[in-house]
Coordinates of C-alpha atoms and ligand atoms in Angstrom, one line a residue:
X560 CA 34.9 11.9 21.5
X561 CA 32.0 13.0 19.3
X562 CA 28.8 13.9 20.8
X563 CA 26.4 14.3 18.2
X564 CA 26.5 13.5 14.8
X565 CA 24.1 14.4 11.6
X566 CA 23.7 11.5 8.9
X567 CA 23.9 12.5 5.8
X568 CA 21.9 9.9 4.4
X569 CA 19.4 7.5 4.3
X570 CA 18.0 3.7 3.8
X571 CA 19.6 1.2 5.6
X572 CA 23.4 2.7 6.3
X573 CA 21.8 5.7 7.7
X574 CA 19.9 3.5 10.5
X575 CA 23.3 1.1 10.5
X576 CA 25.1 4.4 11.7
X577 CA 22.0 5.8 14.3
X578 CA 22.9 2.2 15.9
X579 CA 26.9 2.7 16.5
X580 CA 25.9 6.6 17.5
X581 CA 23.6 4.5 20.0
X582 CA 26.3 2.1 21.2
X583 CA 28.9 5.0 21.9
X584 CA 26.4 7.1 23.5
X585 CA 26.4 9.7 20.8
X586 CA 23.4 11.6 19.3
X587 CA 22.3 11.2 15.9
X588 CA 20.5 13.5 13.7
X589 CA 18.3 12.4 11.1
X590 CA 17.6 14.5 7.5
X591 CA 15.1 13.3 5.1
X592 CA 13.2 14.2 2.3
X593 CA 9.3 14.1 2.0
X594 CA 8.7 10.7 0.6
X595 CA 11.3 9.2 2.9
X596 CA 8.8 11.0 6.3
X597 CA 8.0 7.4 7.3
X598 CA 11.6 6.0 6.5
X599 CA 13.2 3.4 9.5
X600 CA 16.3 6.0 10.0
X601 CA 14.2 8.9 10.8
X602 CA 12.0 7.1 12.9
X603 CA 15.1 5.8 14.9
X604 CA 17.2 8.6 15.1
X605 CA 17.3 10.7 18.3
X606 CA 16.1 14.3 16.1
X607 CA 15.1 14.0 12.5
X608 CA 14.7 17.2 10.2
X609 CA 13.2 18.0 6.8
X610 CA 15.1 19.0 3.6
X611 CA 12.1 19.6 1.6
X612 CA 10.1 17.6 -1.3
X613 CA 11.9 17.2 -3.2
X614 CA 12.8 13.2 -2.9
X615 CA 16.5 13.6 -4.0
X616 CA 17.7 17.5 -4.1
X617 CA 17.8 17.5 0.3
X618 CA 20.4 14.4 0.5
X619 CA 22.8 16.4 -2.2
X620 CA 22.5 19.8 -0.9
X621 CA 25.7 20.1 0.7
X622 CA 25.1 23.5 2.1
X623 CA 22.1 23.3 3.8
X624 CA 23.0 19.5 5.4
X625 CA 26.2 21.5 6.9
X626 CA 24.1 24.7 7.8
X627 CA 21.4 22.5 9.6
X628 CA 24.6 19.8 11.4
X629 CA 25.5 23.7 12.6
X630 CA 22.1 25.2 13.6
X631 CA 21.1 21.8 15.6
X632 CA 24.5 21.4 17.4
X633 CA 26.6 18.5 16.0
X634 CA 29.9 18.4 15.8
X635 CA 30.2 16.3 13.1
X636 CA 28.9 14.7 9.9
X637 CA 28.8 11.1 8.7
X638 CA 28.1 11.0 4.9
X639 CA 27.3 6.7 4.5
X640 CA 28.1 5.6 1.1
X641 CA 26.5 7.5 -2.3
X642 CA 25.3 10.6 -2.3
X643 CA 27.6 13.4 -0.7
X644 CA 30.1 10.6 0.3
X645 CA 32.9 11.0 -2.2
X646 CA 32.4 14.8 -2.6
X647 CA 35.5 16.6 -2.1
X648 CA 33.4 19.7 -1.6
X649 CA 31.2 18.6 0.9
X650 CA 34.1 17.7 3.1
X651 CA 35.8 21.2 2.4
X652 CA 32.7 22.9 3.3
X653 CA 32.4 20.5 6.6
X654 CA 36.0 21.7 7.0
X655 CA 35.2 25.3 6.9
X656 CA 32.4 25.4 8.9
X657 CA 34.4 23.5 12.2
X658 CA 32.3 20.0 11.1
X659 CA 34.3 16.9 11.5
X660 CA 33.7 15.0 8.1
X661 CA 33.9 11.5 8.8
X662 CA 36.2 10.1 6.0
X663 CA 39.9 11.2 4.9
X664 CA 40.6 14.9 3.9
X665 CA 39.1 16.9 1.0
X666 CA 42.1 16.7 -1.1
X667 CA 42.4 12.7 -0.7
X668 CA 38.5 11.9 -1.7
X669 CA 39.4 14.6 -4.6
X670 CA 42.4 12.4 -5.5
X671 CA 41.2 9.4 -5.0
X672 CA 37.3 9.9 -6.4
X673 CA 39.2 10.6 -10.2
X674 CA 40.6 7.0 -11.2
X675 CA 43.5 8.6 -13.7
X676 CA 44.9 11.1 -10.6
X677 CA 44.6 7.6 -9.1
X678 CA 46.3 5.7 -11.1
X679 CA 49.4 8.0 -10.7
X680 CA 49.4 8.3 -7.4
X681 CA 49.6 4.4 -7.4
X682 CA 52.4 4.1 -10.0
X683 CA 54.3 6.5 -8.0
X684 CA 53.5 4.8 -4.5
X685 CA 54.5 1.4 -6.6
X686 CA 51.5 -0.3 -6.3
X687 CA 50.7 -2.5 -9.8
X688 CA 48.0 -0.8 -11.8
X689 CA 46.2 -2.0 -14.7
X690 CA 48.1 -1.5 -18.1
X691 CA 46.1 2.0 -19.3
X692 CA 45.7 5.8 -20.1
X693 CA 48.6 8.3 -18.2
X694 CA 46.0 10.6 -18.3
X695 CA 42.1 11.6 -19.5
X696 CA 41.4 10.8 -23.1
X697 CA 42.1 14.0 -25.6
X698 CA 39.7 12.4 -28.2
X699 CA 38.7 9.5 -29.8
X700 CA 41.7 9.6 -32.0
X701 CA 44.2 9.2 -28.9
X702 CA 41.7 6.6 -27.8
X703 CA 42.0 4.1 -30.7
X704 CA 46.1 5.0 -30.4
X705 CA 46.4 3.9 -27.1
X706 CA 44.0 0.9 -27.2
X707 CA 46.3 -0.8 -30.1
X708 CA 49.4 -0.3 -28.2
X709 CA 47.5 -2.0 -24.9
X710 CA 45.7 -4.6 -26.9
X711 CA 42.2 -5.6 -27.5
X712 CA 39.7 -6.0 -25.3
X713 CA 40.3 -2.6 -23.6
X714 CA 38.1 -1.0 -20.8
X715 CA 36.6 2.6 -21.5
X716 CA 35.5 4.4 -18.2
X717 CA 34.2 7.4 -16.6
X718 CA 37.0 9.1 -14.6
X719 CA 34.7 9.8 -11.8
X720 CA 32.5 6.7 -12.2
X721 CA 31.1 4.9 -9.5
X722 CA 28.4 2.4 -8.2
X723 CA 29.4 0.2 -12.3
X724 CA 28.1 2.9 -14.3
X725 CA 29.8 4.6 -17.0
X726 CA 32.5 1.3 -18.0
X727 CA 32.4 -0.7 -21.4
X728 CA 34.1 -3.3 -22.5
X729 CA 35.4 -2.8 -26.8
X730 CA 36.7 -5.7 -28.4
X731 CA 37.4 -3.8 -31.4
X732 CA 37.7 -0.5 -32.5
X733 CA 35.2 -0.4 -34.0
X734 CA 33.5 -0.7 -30.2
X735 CA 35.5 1.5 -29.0
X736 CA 34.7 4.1 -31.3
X737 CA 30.6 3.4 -30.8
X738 CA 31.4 3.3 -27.1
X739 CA 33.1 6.3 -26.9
X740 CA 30.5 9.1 -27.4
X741 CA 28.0 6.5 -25.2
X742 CA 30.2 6.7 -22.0
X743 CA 30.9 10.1 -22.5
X744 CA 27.2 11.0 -22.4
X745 CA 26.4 8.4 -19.4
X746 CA 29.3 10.0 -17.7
X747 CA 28.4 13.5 -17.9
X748 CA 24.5 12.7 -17.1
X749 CA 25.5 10.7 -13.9
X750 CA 28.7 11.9 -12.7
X751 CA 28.6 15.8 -14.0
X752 CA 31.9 14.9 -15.9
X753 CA 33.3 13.4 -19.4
X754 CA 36.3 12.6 -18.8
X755 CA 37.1 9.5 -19.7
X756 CA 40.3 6.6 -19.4
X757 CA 41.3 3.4 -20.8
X758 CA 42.2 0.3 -19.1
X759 CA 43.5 -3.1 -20.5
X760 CA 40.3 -5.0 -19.5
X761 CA 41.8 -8.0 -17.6
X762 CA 39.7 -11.2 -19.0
X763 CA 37.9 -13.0 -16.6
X764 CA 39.0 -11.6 -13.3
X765 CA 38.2 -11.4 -9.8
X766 CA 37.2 -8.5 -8.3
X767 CA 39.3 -8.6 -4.6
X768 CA 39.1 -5.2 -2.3
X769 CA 40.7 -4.8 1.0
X770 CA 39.3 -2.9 3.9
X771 CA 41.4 -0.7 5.6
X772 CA 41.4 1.8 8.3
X773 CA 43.7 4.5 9.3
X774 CA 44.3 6.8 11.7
X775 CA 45.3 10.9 12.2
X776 CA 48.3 9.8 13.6
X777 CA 49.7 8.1 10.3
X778 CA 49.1 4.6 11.4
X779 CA 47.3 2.2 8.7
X780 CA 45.9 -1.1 8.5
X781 CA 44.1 -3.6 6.6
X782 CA 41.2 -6.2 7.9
X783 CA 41.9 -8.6 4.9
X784 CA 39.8 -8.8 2.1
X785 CA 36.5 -9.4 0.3
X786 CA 35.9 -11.5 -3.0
X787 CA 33.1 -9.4 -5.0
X788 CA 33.9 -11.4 -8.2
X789 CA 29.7 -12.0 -8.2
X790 CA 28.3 -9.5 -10.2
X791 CA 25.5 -8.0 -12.7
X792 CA 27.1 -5.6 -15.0
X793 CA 29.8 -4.0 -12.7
X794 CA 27.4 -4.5 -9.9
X795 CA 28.0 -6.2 -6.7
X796 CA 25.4 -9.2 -6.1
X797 CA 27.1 -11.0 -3.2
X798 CA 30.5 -10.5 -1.5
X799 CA 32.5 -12.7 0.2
X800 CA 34.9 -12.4 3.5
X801 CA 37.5 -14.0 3.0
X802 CA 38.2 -14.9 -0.5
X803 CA 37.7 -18.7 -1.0
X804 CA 39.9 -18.2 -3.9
X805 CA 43.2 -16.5 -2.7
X806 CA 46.5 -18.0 -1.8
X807 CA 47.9 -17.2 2.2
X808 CA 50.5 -15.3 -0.2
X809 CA 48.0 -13.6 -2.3
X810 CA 46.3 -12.5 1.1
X811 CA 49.4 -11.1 2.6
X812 CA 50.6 -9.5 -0.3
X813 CA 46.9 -7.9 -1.5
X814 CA 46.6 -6.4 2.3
X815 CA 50.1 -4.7 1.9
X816 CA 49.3 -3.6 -1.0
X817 CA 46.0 -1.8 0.4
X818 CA 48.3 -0.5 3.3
X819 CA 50.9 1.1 1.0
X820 CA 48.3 2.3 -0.9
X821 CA 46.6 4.0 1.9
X822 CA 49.9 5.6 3.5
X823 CA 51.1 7.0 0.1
X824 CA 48.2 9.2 -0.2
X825 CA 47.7 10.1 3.4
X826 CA 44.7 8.2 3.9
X827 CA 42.7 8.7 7.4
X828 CA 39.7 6.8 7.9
X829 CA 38.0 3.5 6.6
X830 CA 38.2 2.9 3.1
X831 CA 38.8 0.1 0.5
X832 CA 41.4 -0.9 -2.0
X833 CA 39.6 -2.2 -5.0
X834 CA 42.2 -4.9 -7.4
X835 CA 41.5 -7.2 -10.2
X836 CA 43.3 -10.6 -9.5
X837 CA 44.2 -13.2 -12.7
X838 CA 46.1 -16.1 -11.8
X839 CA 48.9 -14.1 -9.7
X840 CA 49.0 -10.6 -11.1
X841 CA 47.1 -8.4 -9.1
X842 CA 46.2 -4.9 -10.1
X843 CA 44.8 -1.5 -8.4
X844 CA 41.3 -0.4 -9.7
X845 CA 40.5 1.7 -7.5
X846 CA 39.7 3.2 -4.1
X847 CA 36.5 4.3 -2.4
X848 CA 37.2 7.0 0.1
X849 CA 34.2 6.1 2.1
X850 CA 32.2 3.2 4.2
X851 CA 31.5 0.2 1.4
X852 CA 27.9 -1.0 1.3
X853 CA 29.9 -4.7 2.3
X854 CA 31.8 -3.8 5.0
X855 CA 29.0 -6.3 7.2
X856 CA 31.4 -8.9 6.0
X857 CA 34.4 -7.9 7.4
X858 CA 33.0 -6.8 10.8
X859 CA 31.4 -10.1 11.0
X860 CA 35.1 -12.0 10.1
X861 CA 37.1 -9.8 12.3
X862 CA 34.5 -8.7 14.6
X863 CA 35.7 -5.0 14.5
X864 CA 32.9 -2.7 14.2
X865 CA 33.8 -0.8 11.1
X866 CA 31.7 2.4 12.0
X867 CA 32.6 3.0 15.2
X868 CA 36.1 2.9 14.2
X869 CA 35.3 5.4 11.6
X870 CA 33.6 7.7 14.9
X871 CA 36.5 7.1 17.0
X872 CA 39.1 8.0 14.3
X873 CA 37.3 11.0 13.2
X874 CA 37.1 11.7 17.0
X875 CA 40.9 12.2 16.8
X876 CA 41.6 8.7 18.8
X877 CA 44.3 5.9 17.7
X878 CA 43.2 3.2 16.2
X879 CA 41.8 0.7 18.8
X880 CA 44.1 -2.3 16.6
X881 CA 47.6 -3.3 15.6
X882 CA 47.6 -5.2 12.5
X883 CA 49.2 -8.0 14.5
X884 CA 45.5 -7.3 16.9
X885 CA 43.4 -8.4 13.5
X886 CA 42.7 -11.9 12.5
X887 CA 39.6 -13.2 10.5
X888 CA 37.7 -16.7 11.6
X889 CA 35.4 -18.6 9.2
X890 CA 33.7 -17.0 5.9
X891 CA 30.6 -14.6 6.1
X892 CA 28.8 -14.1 3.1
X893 CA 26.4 -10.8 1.9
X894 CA 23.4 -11.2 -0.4
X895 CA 22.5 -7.7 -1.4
X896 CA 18.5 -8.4 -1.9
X897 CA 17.2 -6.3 -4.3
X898 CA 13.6 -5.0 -5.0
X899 CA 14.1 -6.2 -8.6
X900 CA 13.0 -8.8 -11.0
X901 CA 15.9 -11.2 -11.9
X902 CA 13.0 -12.7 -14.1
X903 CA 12.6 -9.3 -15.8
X904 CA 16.3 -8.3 -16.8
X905 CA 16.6 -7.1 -13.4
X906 CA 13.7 -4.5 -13.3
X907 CA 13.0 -2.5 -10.5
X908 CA 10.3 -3.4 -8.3
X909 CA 9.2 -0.6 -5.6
X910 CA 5.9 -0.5 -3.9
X911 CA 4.3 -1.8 -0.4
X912 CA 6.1 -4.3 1.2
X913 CA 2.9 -6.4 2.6
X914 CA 5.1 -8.6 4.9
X915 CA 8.2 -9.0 6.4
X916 CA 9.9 -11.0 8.3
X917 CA 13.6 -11.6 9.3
X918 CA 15.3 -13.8 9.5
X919 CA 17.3 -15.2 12.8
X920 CA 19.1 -18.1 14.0
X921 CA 23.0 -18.4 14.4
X922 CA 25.0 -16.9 12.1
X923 CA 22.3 -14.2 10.7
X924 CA 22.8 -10.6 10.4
X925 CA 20.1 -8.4 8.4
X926 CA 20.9 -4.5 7.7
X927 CA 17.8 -3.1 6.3
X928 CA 15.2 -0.2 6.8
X929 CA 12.4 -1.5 5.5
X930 CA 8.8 -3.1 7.7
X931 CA 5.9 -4.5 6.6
X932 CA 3.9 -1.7 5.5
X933 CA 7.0 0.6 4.0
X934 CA 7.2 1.4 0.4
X935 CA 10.0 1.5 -1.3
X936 CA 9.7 4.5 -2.9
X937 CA 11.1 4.6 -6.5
X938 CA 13.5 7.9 -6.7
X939 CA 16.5 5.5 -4.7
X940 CA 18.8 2.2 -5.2
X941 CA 16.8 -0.7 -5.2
X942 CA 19.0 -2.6 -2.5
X943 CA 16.4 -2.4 0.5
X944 CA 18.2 -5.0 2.8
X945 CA 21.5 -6.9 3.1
X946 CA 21.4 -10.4 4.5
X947 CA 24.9 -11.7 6.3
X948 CA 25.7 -14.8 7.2
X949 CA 28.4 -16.1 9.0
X950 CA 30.0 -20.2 9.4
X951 CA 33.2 -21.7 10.6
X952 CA 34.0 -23.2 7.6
X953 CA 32.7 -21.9 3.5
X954 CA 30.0 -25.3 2.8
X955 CA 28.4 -24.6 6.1
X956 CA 28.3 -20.5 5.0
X957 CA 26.8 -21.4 2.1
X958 CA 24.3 -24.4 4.0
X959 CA 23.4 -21.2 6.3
X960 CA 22.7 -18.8 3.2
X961 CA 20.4 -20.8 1.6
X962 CA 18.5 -21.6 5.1
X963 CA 18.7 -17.5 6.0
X964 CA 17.5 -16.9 2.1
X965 CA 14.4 -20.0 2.6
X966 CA 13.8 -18.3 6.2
X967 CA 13.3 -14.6 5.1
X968 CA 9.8 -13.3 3.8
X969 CA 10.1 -10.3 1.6
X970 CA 6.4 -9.7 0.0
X971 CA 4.7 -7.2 -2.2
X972 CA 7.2 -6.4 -4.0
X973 CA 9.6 -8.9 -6.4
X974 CA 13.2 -9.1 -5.1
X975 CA 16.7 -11.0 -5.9
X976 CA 16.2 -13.8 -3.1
X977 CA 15.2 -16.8 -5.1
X978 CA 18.2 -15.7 -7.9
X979 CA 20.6 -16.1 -5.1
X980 CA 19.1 -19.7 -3.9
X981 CA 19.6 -20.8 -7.5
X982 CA 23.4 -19.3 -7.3
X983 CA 24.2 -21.1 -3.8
X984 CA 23.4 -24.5 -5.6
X985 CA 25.6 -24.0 -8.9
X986 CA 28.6 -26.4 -8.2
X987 CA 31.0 -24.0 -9.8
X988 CA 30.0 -21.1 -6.9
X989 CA 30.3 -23.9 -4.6
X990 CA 33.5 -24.9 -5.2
X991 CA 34.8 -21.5 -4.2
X992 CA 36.4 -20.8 -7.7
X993 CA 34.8 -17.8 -9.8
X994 CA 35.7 -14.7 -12.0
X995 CA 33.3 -11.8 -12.4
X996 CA 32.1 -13.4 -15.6
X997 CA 29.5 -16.2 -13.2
X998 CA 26.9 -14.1 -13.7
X999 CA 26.4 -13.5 -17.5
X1000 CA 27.9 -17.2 -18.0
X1001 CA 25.2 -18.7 -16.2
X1002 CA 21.8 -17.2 -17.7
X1003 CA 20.2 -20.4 -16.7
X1004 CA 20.3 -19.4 -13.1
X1005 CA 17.4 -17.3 -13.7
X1006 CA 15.0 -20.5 -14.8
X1007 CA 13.6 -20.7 -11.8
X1008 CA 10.1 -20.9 -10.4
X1009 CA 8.8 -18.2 -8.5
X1010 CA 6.1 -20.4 -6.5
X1011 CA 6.8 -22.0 -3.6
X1012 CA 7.3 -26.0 -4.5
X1013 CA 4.1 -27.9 -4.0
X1014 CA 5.8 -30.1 -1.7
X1015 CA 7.2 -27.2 0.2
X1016 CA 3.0 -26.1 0.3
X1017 CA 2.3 -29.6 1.6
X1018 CA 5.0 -29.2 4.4
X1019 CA 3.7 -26.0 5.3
X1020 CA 0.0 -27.6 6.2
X1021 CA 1.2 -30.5 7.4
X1022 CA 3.3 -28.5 9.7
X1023 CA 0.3 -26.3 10.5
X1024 CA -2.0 -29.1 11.4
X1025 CA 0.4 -30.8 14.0
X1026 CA 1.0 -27.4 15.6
X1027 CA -2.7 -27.3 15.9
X1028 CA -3.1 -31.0 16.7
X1029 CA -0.3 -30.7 19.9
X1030 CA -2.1 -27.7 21.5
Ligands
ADP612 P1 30.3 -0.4 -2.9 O1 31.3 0.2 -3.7 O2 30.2 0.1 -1.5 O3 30.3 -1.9 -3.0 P2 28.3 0.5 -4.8 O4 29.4 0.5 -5.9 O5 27.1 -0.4 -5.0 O6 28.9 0.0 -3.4 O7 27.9 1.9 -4.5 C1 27.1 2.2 -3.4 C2 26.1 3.3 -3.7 O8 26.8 4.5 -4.0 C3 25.2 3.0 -4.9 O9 24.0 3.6 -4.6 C4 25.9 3.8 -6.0 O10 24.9 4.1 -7.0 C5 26.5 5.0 -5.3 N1 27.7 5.5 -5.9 C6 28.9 4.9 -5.9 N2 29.8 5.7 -6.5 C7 29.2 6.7 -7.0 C8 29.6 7.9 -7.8 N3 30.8 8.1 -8.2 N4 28.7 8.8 -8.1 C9 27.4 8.6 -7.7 N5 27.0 7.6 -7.0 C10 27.8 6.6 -6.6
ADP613 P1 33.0 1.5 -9.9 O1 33.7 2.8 -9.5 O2 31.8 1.7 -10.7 O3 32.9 0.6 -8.8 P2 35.3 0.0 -10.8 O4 36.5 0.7 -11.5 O5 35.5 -0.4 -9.4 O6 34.0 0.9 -11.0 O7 34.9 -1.3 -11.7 C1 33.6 -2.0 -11.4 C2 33.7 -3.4 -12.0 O8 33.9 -3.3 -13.4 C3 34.8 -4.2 -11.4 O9 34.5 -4.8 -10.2 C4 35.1 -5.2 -12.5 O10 34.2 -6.3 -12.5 C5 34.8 -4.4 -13.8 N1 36.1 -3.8 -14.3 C6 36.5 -2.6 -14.1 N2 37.7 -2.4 -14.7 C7 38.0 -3.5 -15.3 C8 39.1 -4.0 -16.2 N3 40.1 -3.2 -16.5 N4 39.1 -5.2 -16.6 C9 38.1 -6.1 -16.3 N5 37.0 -5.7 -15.6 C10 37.0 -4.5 -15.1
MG614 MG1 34.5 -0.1 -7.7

């Protein structure tokens, strides 16, 4: 087994990892830049080290994280999700210097982390993909080609995109050929790369991914899937364990899919099959080689601890389950709270957090690395805590989300909370049956107030003054 690992990262995943280092009796190593020095995960790991001031350059400095995981003794390196965790470099370099990487091999994040090498690897595994591009786009010319033999609306996207950036929609080609030179500049600014693909953009979908996990002995399996259908421009808002909206055939055949997937390209580790579902066609998007930011979900369905199965597997060890070993009970729900203003298209809004507090009760799970005092500094994502809740049955998950939402106090800074009370009470969320077009069909969603009801006030004294009045 492992005995001391370096996290390559920071924010709430990096203190989610120092936990199931703590669990397994493993030591974790904490990097940070400057105006992260007061962050939760160097505060709670077991040594904690400075990459400079830099607030970003430390967390993507592949050399120096593996130099430093060598200098203070670990034997491996766990990268989270962002930063290095998709970098087939970083895990070549690990590789080199004797570091375990915890994820797959070099050569599959390389694969995997370019959609079009992808794409082929899935057509020749035989897993459906969506109509598209063989390969990367020549030029604009091939472009609008290959868009009137698939058919408008198409999809044009960043070969090595990630996190929703770098994908437009063109209804026409006219779009496409104002789109083109758009996402070719957002690609190369955020991903270093303009390559670029088309897609047939399936209308009105819903965004399904299956977690997996898979050992160095060749063995692969899936922990069924998440519905992540609720999104802000390619963005995840909340995710869903199990779907609400699948078939038992849809599930059975979307989590072989995700296992033939895996096998096909030699997958080891945890990672997670990304399809787009319409009525029954289901199609590969994508994989992410890496830990998901809504993997909470599953552990809290299946009651596997994701990361510690990533530790264990990178540790050489079997798999602890058999497929048959995996089954899911009730429906957990994540509400990725952002420090944004829903009211303000979604602006980001860092600064002091003057008080929090958690919520608790049954069912309640928060991941976060934030306290009152912290400020969210403004050089990161503006997720600062996840907030998972778990039910027998979906109403009563979605009863316990908006009690967990009214429970939690996030102040000083604006977030996405009050957004997502206004989302749990639409009838069409409620009813379980939703593409990842909710979000932009619903713009009246965001006419909410932002002060607490008067009545709400009213309870809060009255409430106050019998406390006072029974001591
Ligand atoms: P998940 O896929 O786990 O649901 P996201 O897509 O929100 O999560 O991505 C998690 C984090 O990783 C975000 O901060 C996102 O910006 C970042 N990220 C994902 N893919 C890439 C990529 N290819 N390049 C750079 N950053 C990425
Ligand atoms: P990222 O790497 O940024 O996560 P994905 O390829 O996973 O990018 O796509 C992100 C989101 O964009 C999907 O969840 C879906 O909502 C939308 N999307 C991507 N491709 C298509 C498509 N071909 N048709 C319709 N929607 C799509
Ligand atoms: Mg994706």
């Amino acid at each position: 087994m492992l005995k001391k690992i370096l996290i390559a990262n920071r924010g709430e995943i990096a203190v989610r990892i120092v936990r199931a280092c703590a669990e397994m009796g493993i030591r974790s190593v904490a990097i940070f830049t400057e105006p992260d020095r007061h962050a939760l995960h160097v505060k709670r790991a077991d040594e904690a080290y400075s990459m400079g001031e830099d607030p970003l350059a430390g967390y993507l400095d592949a050399r120096r994280i593996v130099n430093l995981a060598v200098e203070t003794g670990c034997d491996a390196i766990h990268p989270g999700y962002g930063f290095l965790s998709e970098n087939s470099e970083f895990a070549r370099i690990c590789q080199e210097r004797g570091i375990t990487f915890i994820g797959p091999k070099a050569d599959v994040i390389a694969k995997m982390g370019d959609k079009t090498q992808a794409r082929k690897s899935m057509i020749a595994a035989g897993v459906p993909v969506t109509p598209g591009s063989e390969d990367n786009l020549a030029d604009i010319e091939e472009a609008v080609v290959l868009a009137n033999s698939i058919g408008y609306p198409v999809m044009l996207k960043a070969t090595s995109g990630g996190g929703g950036r770098g994908i437009r929609r063109c209804d026409s080609e006219q779009e496409l050929r104002d789109q083109y030179p758009r996402v070719i500049s957002e690609a190369t600014k955020a991903f270093g790369s303009a390559e670029v693909f088309l897609e047939k953009c399936i209308v009105d979908p819903k965004h399904i991914e299956v977690q997996i996990l898979a050992d160095s002995q060749g063995d692969a399996i899936h922990l069924y899937e998440r519905d992540c259908s609720i999104q802000r421009r390619n963005q995840k808002l909340i995710e869903i364990a199990p779907s609400p909206q699948l078939t038992p055939e849809q599930r059975s055949y979307v989590g072989e899919l995700a296992v033939k997937a895996a096998k096909a390209v030699g997958y080891e580790n945890a990672g997670t099959v990304e399809f787009l579902v319409t009525g029954n066609d289901i199609y590969f998007m994508e994989m992410n080689t890496r830990v998901q930011v809504e993997h909470t979900i599953t552990e809290q369905i299946t009651g596997v601890d994701i990361v510690r199965e990533q530790i264990r597997v990178a540790s050489g060890l079997p798999l602890s389950y058999r497929q048959e070993d995996i089954s899911f009970r009730g429906y957990a729900l994540q509400f990725r709270i952002n420090a944004e203003d829903p009211k303000n298209n979604f602006l980001p809004s860092f600064g002091r957090i003057t008080r929090y507090y958690a919520p608790g009760g049954p069912g309640v799970r928060t991941d976060t690395a934030i306290y009152t005092g912290y400020t969210i500094p403004p050089y990161f994502d503006s997720m600062c805590l996840k907030l998972v809740v778990w039910a027998l049955n979906w109403e009563d998950a979605l009863d316990r989300g908006a009690r967990a939402l009214a429970d939690m106090r996030v102040q000083g800074v604006k977030t996405t909370a009050n957004y997502y009370q206004e989302i749990l009470k639409n009838d069409e969320f409620r009813s379980g049956f939703f593409n990842t077009s909710f979000v932009p069909n619903h713009p009246e969603l965001l006419n909410y107030s932002d002060k607490r009801a008067p009545s709400e006030i009213a309870l809060a004294i009255a409430a106050a003054i019998a406390a006072h009045a029974a001591v």
